[in-house]
XYZ file of C-alpha atoms in Angstrom:
400
model
C -92.599 -98.539 19.434
C -95.399 -95.955 18.834
C -93.937 -92.533 18.804
C -96.092 -90.212 20.607
C -94.964 -86.250 20.171
C -96.043 -82.802 19.138
C -93.969 -81.022 16.396
C -95.210 -77.723 15.019
C -93.571 -77.010 11.681
C -91.084 -74.187 12.039
C -89.933 -74.444 15.625
C -86.706 -74.092 16.596
C -86.714 -76.386 19.904
C -85.723 -79.903 20.346
C -88.666 -81.585 18.975
C -87.319 -82.352 15.382
C -83.853 -83.157 16.546
C -85.339 -85.572 19.465
C -87.457 -87.270 16.919
C -84.938 -88.213 14.463
C -82.515 -89.365 17.096
C -85.109 -91.497 18.755
C -86.091 -93.138 15.449
C -82.299 -93.583 14.746
C -81.649 -95.114 18.149
C -84.696 -97.420 18.005
C -83.787 -98.795 14.650
C -80.192 -99.552 15.878
C -81.699 -101.380 18.906
C -83.900 -103.502 16.517
C -87.075 -101.796 17.168
C -89.174 -100.177 14.620
C -90.876 -96.898 15.467
C -94.327 -96.532 14.437
C -95.030 -92.674 13.309
C -98.302 -91.409 12.318
C -98.139 -88.320 10.385
C -99.613 -86.556 7.020
C -96.821 -88.625 5.154
C -97.640 -92.043 6.728
C -101.451 -91.649 6.048
C -103.343 -93.884 3.778
C -105.403 -91.586 1.251
C -108.749 -91.240 2.798
C -107.741 -92.581 6.229
C -109.259 -91.040 9.152
C -106.324 -89.647 11.539
C -107.827 -91.317 14.890
C -108.053 -94.470 12.943
C -104.531 -94.436 11.940
C -103.569 -93.630 15.562
C -105.695 -96.476 16.561
C -103.911 -98.930 14.375
C -100.509 -97.863 14.932
C -100.861 -98.280 18.683
C -102.660 -101.410 18.208
C -99.679 -102.796 16.350
C -97.118 -101.470 18.815
C -95.641 -103.286 21.871
C -95.174 -99.837 23.660
C -95.159 -96.046 23.346
C -92.352 -93.873 23.569
C -93.606 -90.164 24.348
C -91.278 -87.268 23.681
C -92.249 -84.813 25.993
C -91.918 -81.195 24.901
C -93.451 -77.792 25.274
C -95.771 -78.469 22.467
C -96.514 -82.184 23.471
C -97.750 -81.105 27.113
C -100.271 -78.753 25.353
C -101.368 -81.081 22.680
C -105.034 -82.437 22.822
C -103.733 -85.498 20.165
C -101.028 -86.330 22.667
C -103.515 -86.321 25.537
C -105.521 -88.849 23.558
C -102.578 -90.935 22.573
C -101.668 -91.354 26.175
C -105.147 -92.117 27.461
C -105.449 -94.639 24.856
C -101.989 -95.952 25.928
C -103.247 -95.949 29.665
C -106.286 -97.971 28.795
C -104.035 -100.509 26.986
C -101.588 -100.569 30.088
C -104.505 -101.600 32.523
C -105.684 -104.519 30.092
C -102.332 -105.829 29.213
C -99.449 -104.083 30.732
C -98.788 -101.755 27.674
C -95.784 -100.087 28.405
C -95.120 -96.069 28.157
C -91.634 -94.503 28.242
C -91.161 -90.800 28.429
C -88.136 -88.863 26.775
C -87.981 -85.534 28.635
C -86.871 -82.629 26.649
C -84.934 -79.807 28.518
C -87.508 -77.170 28.170
C -90.063 -79.356 30.279
C -89.236 -80.301 33.738
C -91.438 -82.917 35.619
C -93.080 -80.288 38.115
C -94.472 -78.744 34.760
C -95.539 -82.027 33.534
C -97.388 -82.869 36.411
C -99.496 -79.511 36.297
C -100.113 -80.133 32.529
C -103.022 -81.596 30.765
C -101.200 -84.862 30.668
C -100.378 -84.815 34.467
C -104.155 -86.052 35.363
C -102.727 -89.586 33.655
C -99.816 -89.795 36.193
C -97.200 -89.857 33.367
C -94.297 -89.633 35.879
C -94.937 -93.114 36.939
C -93.571 -94.276 33.681
C -89.877 -94.953 32.888
C -88.215 -91.685 31.852
C -85.194 -91.025 30.096
C -83.915 -87.497 29.881
C -82.732 -85.734 26.769
C -78.939 -84.860 27.259
C -77.919 -81.323 26.958
C -75.484 -82.176 24.335
C -77.748 -84.444 22.457
C -75.301 -87.382 22.696
C -77.039 -90.433 21.096
C -74.863 -92.857 22.930
C -76.460 -91.521 26.319
C -80.055 -92.070 24.857
C -79.216 -95.751 23.608
C -77.753 -96.449 27.100
C -81.054 -95.484 28.631
C -83.369 -96.744 26.492
C -81.980 -100.144 25.670
C -82.649 -101.827 28.994
C -86.125 -100.729 28.650
C -86.574 -102.356 25.312
C -85.000 -105.358 26.361
C -87.401 -105.464 29.313
C -90.368 -105.227 26.778
C -88.753 -107.842 24.613
C -88.583 -110.525 27.645
C -91.970 -109.752 28.382
C -92.904 -110.875 24.725
C -90.781 -113.869 25.085
C -93.427 -116.898 24.770
C -91.034 -119.408 26.673
C -93.384 -120.816 29.471
C -90.008 -122.317 30.700
C -88.199 -119.062 31.184
C -91.266 -117.228 32.539
C -91.682 -120.017 35.065
C -88.012 -119.524 36.251
C -88.613 -115.835 36.585
C -91.449 -116.784 38.697
C -89.449 -118.673 40.850
C -86.788 -116.000 41.164
C -89.244 -113.202 42.452
C -88.234 -113.603 46.052
C -84.648 -113.644 45.553
C -83.157 -110.411 46.753
C -81.227 -108.285 44.246
C -77.734 -108.580 45.658
C -77.895 -112.492 45.143
C -79.455 -112.296 41.665
C -76.525 -109.654 40.619
C -74.053 -112.330 42.057
C -75.817 -115.232 40.308
C -75.862 -113.254 36.927
C -72.141 -112.193 37.179
C -71.303 -115.865 37.747
C -73.216 -117.086 34.913
C -71.716 -114.413 32.651
C -74.581 -112.200 32.023
C -74.266 -108.525 31.363
C -74.798 -106.272 34.358
C -77.907 -104.187 34.859
C -79.303 -101.606 37.294
C -82.816 -101.838 35.940
C -84.498 -104.086 38.818
C -87.308 -105.689 36.871
C -84.725 -107.066 34.152
C -82.359 -108.745 36.446
C -84.569 -111.756 36.915
C -84.831 -112.283 33.323
C -81.249 -111.954 33.021
C -80.699 -114.715 35.435
C -83.247 -116.784 34.114
C -81.492 -116.702 30.508
C -78.201 -117.290 31.976
C -79.597 -120.644 34.114
C -81.363 -121.850 30.872
C -78.423 -121.324 28.340
C -76.899 -124.401 27.092
C -73.494 -124.963 28.503
C -71.406 -127.715 28.900
C -70.240 -128.689 32.503
C -67.028 -127.364 33.671
C -64.442 -129.023 35.731
C -64.201 -127.332 39.263
C -66.105 -124.047 39.517
C -69.093 -124.621 37.104
C -71.001 -121.339 36.577
C -74.422 -123.134 36.657
C -73.989 -125.144 39.692
C -72.251 -121.851 41.485
C -75.296 -119.670 40.605
C -77.662 -122.500 41.642
C -75.910 -122.761 44.912
C -76.236 -119.021 45.329
C -79.805 -118.805 44.606
C -81.150 -121.585 46.352
C -83.064 -122.777 48.508
C -86.053 -120.809 47.485
C -88.967 -120.455 50.096
C -90.927 -123.617 48.766
C -88.988 -126.739 48.379
C -91.159 -127.489 45.326
C -90.017 -124.531 43.588
C -86.450 -125.385 44.368
C -86.705 -128.671 42.888
C -88.306 -127.131 39.705
C -85.655 -124.536 39.240
C -82.855 -127.296 39.397
C -84.594 -129.533 37.135
C -85.450 -126.727 34.453
C -81.856 -125.196 34.912
C -79.960 -128.255 34.507
C -81.941 -129.892 31.922
C -81.762 -126.642 29.652
C -78.248 -126.319 30.225
C -77.194 -129.765 29.661
C -79.214 -131.462 27.080
C -77.974 -130.350 23.638
C -80.658 -127.936 21.775
C -79.980 -129.605 18.401
C -80.941 -132.972 19.934
C -84.197 -131.499 21.180
C -84.736 -129.996 17.653
C -84.183 -133.562 16.130
C -86.643 -134.939 18.459
C -89.085 -132.352 17.712
C -88.907 -132.907 14.333
C -89.429 -136.747 14.871
C -92.846 -135.746 16.495
C -93.850 -134.232 13.148
C -92.968 -137.582 11.213
C -95.465 -140.211 10.133
C -95.629 -143.208 12.487
C -93.707 -145.044 13.793
C -91.954 -141.942 15.365
C -88.821 -143.297 16.854
C -85.590 -141.840 18.197
C -82.775 -143.342 19.567
C -80.514 -142.111 22.381
C -77.114 -143.259 23.234
C -77.011 -143.140 27.103
C -76.362 -145.385 30.182
C -79.496 -144.016 32.172
C -83.028 -143.913 31.659
C -83.028 -140.777 34.016
C -80.967 -139.190 31.049
C -83.854 -139.973 28.752
C -86.487 -138.354 30.900
C -84.238 -135.242 30.829
C -84.381 -135.175 27.029
C -88.015 -135.589 27.080
C -88.436 -132.610 29.628
C -85.827 -130.353 27.198
C -87.966 -131.293 24.073
C -91.329 -130.550 26.002
C -90.535 -126.909 26.157
C -93.057 -126.628 29.024
C -92.189 -126.364 32.882
C -93.797 -129.784 33.171
C -92.677 -132.764 30.544
C -94.653 -134.380 28.207
C -96.355 -137.561 29.591
C -93.396 -140.342 29.542
C -92.844 -143.546 31.624
C -90.083 -146.386 30.978
C -91.387 -149.062 29.338
C -90.929 -152.610 30.983
C -88.762 -154.962 29.266
C -89.485 -158.816 29.907
C -87.066 -161.530 29.471
C -87.288 -164.260 27.076
C -89.338 -164.737 24.192
C -92.175 -162.304 25.234
C -90.585 -158.942 24.754
C -92.828 -157.705 22.038
C -95.996 -158.915 23.693
C -95.117 -157.772 27.329
C -94.204 -154.272 25.858
C -97.259 -153.854 24.229
C -99.177 -154.922 27.083
C -97.287 -152.435 29.471
C -97.776 -149.496 27.174
C -101.598 -149.946 26.988
C -101.698 -150.459 30.970
C -99.918 -147.152 31.375
C -102.115 -145.297 28.817
C -105.268 -146.552 30.503
C -104.293 -146.292 34.164
C -102.245 -143.134 34.340
C -103.572 -140.806 31.615
C -106.923 -142.033 30.799
C -106.294 -143.006 26.993
C -107.855 -146.057 25.762
C -107.593 -145.879 21.784
C -106.301 -143.805 18.472
C -109.074 -141.278 19.204
C -108.248 -140.548 22.668
C -104.425 -140.440 22.089
C -104.982 -137.710 19.352
C -106.818 -135.623 21.647
C -104.051 -136.202 24.345
C -101.506 -135.012 21.835
C -103.249 -132.287 20.724
C -104.037 -130.746 24.401
C -100.634 -132.080 26.028
C -98.041 -133.327 23.493
C -97.172 -136.752 22.701
C -96.842 -139.661 25.077
C -93.284 -140.363 25.122
C -92.465 -144.263 25.756
C -88.642 -144.940 26.925
C -87.699 -148.095 25.802
C -84.241 -149.487 27.297
C -83.727 -151.968 24.403
C -82.258 -151.776 21.042
C -84.684 -150.516 18.317
C -84.609 -153.716 15.893
C -86.663 -153.577 13.000
C -89.585 -156.270 14.142
C -89.869 -154.273 17.455
C -90.354 -150.937 15.598
C -92.619 -152.428 13.066
C -94.784 -153.930 15.865
C -94.901 -150.718 17.689
C -96.098 -148.692 15.089
C -98.743 -151.014 13.983
C -100.001 -151.105 17.398
C -99.684 -147.489 18.292
C -99.929 -145.424 15.007
C -100.823 -142.039 16.695
C -99.913 -139.869 19.647
C -96.827 -141.741 20.715
C -93.046 -141.007 20.429
C -90.758 -144.074 20.969
C -87.521 -142.974 22.674
C -84.937 -146.021 22.487
C -82.090 -145.941 25.111
C -79.248 -147.993 23.899
C -75.520 -148.291 24.406
C -73.496 -145.964 22.452
C -72.093 -149.270 20.448
C -75.670 -150.285 19.242
C -76.486 -146.963 17.800
C -76.483 -146.993 14.116
C -78.695 -150.048 13.297
C -80.761 -149.941 10.436
C -84.198 -148.590 10.962
C -86.822 -145.741 10.335
C -85.492 -143.831 13.261
C -83.701 -140.516 14.425
C -80.309 -140.882 16.100
C -79.375 -138.394 18.655
C -76.182 -137.431 19.257
C -76.383 -138.114 23.020
C -73.725 -136.689 25.898
C -70.438 -138.104 26.718
C -70.328 -140.391 29.419
C -68.782 -138.036 31.924
C -71.229 -135.082 30.957
C -74.266 -137.719 31.324
C -72.814 -138.597 34.734
C -72.578 -134.911 35.712
C -76.102 -133.865 34.416
C -77.925 -136.579 36.411
C -75.544 -136.282 39.448
C -75.948 -132.524 39.804
C -79.973 -132.941 39.795
C -79.788 -135.588 42.372
C -77.445 -133.480 44.505
C -79.280 -130.361 44.448
C -82.474 -131.955 44.768
C -81.374 -133.536 47.964
C -79.893 -130.797 49.651
C -82.316 -127.969 48.204
C -85.557 -129.819 46.844
C -86.789 -131.729 49.554
C -88.424 -130.885 52.880
C -88.696 -132.454 56.368
C -92.315 -133.537 55.597
C -90.837 -135.469 52.556
C-alpha cells in the first residue's frame, strides 16, 4: 500500500503516531507499506519520479487525512495520480481520518474536488487503539487481495454469485464455515472460497451440499450448472492428485496418468480440476474395441476426435492447441500395459495427456506413468451423484 501523508517536522498532532501505527498494522497484516520520503530516495532521484515509481508498484493507496494533508499540494498530486489509476484498473484508495479533520472539512479542502469521501474510510480511534485500526483495515486489504487472485475459477464463481442477496450469501458463508464479514463486496469472495475449498463429503448435513441448496437456483440454469460443477469438482477432487497430473503434463511423452476409479465421469472431473479454468481442457473417452484390434482402434478413434472435434491434424497443430488451450486429455478405460503406452507415445508424441481409468486392483502395473491416489469408492459415488442430482434439480430448464 502506498502511504500518502503530510508530516511537518516538529508537529504535535497525530500525524507521526498515525504513520507509525499504520505501518505496524499493515506489516502485521502481511502488507508492505510504501513510503516515499527523504530517507527512501535514491541519491539524485527526482521526488515526483520516486512517488510515481512507488505508486506504480503498489496495489492501493492509504491516505492519512490530517490537517496538514488537506493543505498539501504533494498529497493532492498523489491523490490525483491514484484517481487516474483507479479509472484504468480500479486502483483502490483508503482514507484514515484523523480526529482533527471531519468529513465536511475534507469536502471543502483542496482534496474535495476529487470526491475522496467516495473511498473506504477508517476513523482513527480517540485512544489510538491499534486493534480497532486493524479490525477496520483488515477486510479492506483482504478485498484487495482477492481482487489480485489470479484464479479464473474463483472469479467465475464470484461472477455467478453477483445476483444472490446478502442474507442468502451470509447463510451460505456460515454453513461453509467462513468468517463473518460486514463488508458487502467481500462476502461473495468469501463464499466462493468456501465453495471451492477442498473438503470431504460429510454424512448427513454436508456443508457443501447445504450451501449449494441455499444459493441455488441462480437466474440462469447454465450459471447454476457451472456453479455446481466447479464447486463439487474443486471440493471433492484432491488437490494433490491435480498437482500430480499437472506435473505429468510437464513430462516428456508419453504423458500418462493412471486413475483408480469406477466411472469415466470421475476422470472428467479430474480433468476439470487440473485445468484450473472455468471450462476444462478438451477431453474425451477413447473408444475401446474388443478383440485384437484394441491398439489400432484406439489410435484411429483418437485421430478421428482430434480432426472432427477440435481441428487438430498433426503434431504442429497439437502443439498450437496445447499452447493456447492446454493439452488434449484422452481418457482410456483400460489398463496401461507397456505395449499400449509405447504405441500411443509413438503415435502422439506431443500435445496429449493420457488418463487411464482402471480398477484399483490393477493400479501399480509397471510402466512410465503417474499413479493418482483417487477417491475411496463411497466418496467417488457421492461426488458424481451430487453433481447429477443438483444439475437435474437446478441446472436444467424446461426448454432443455
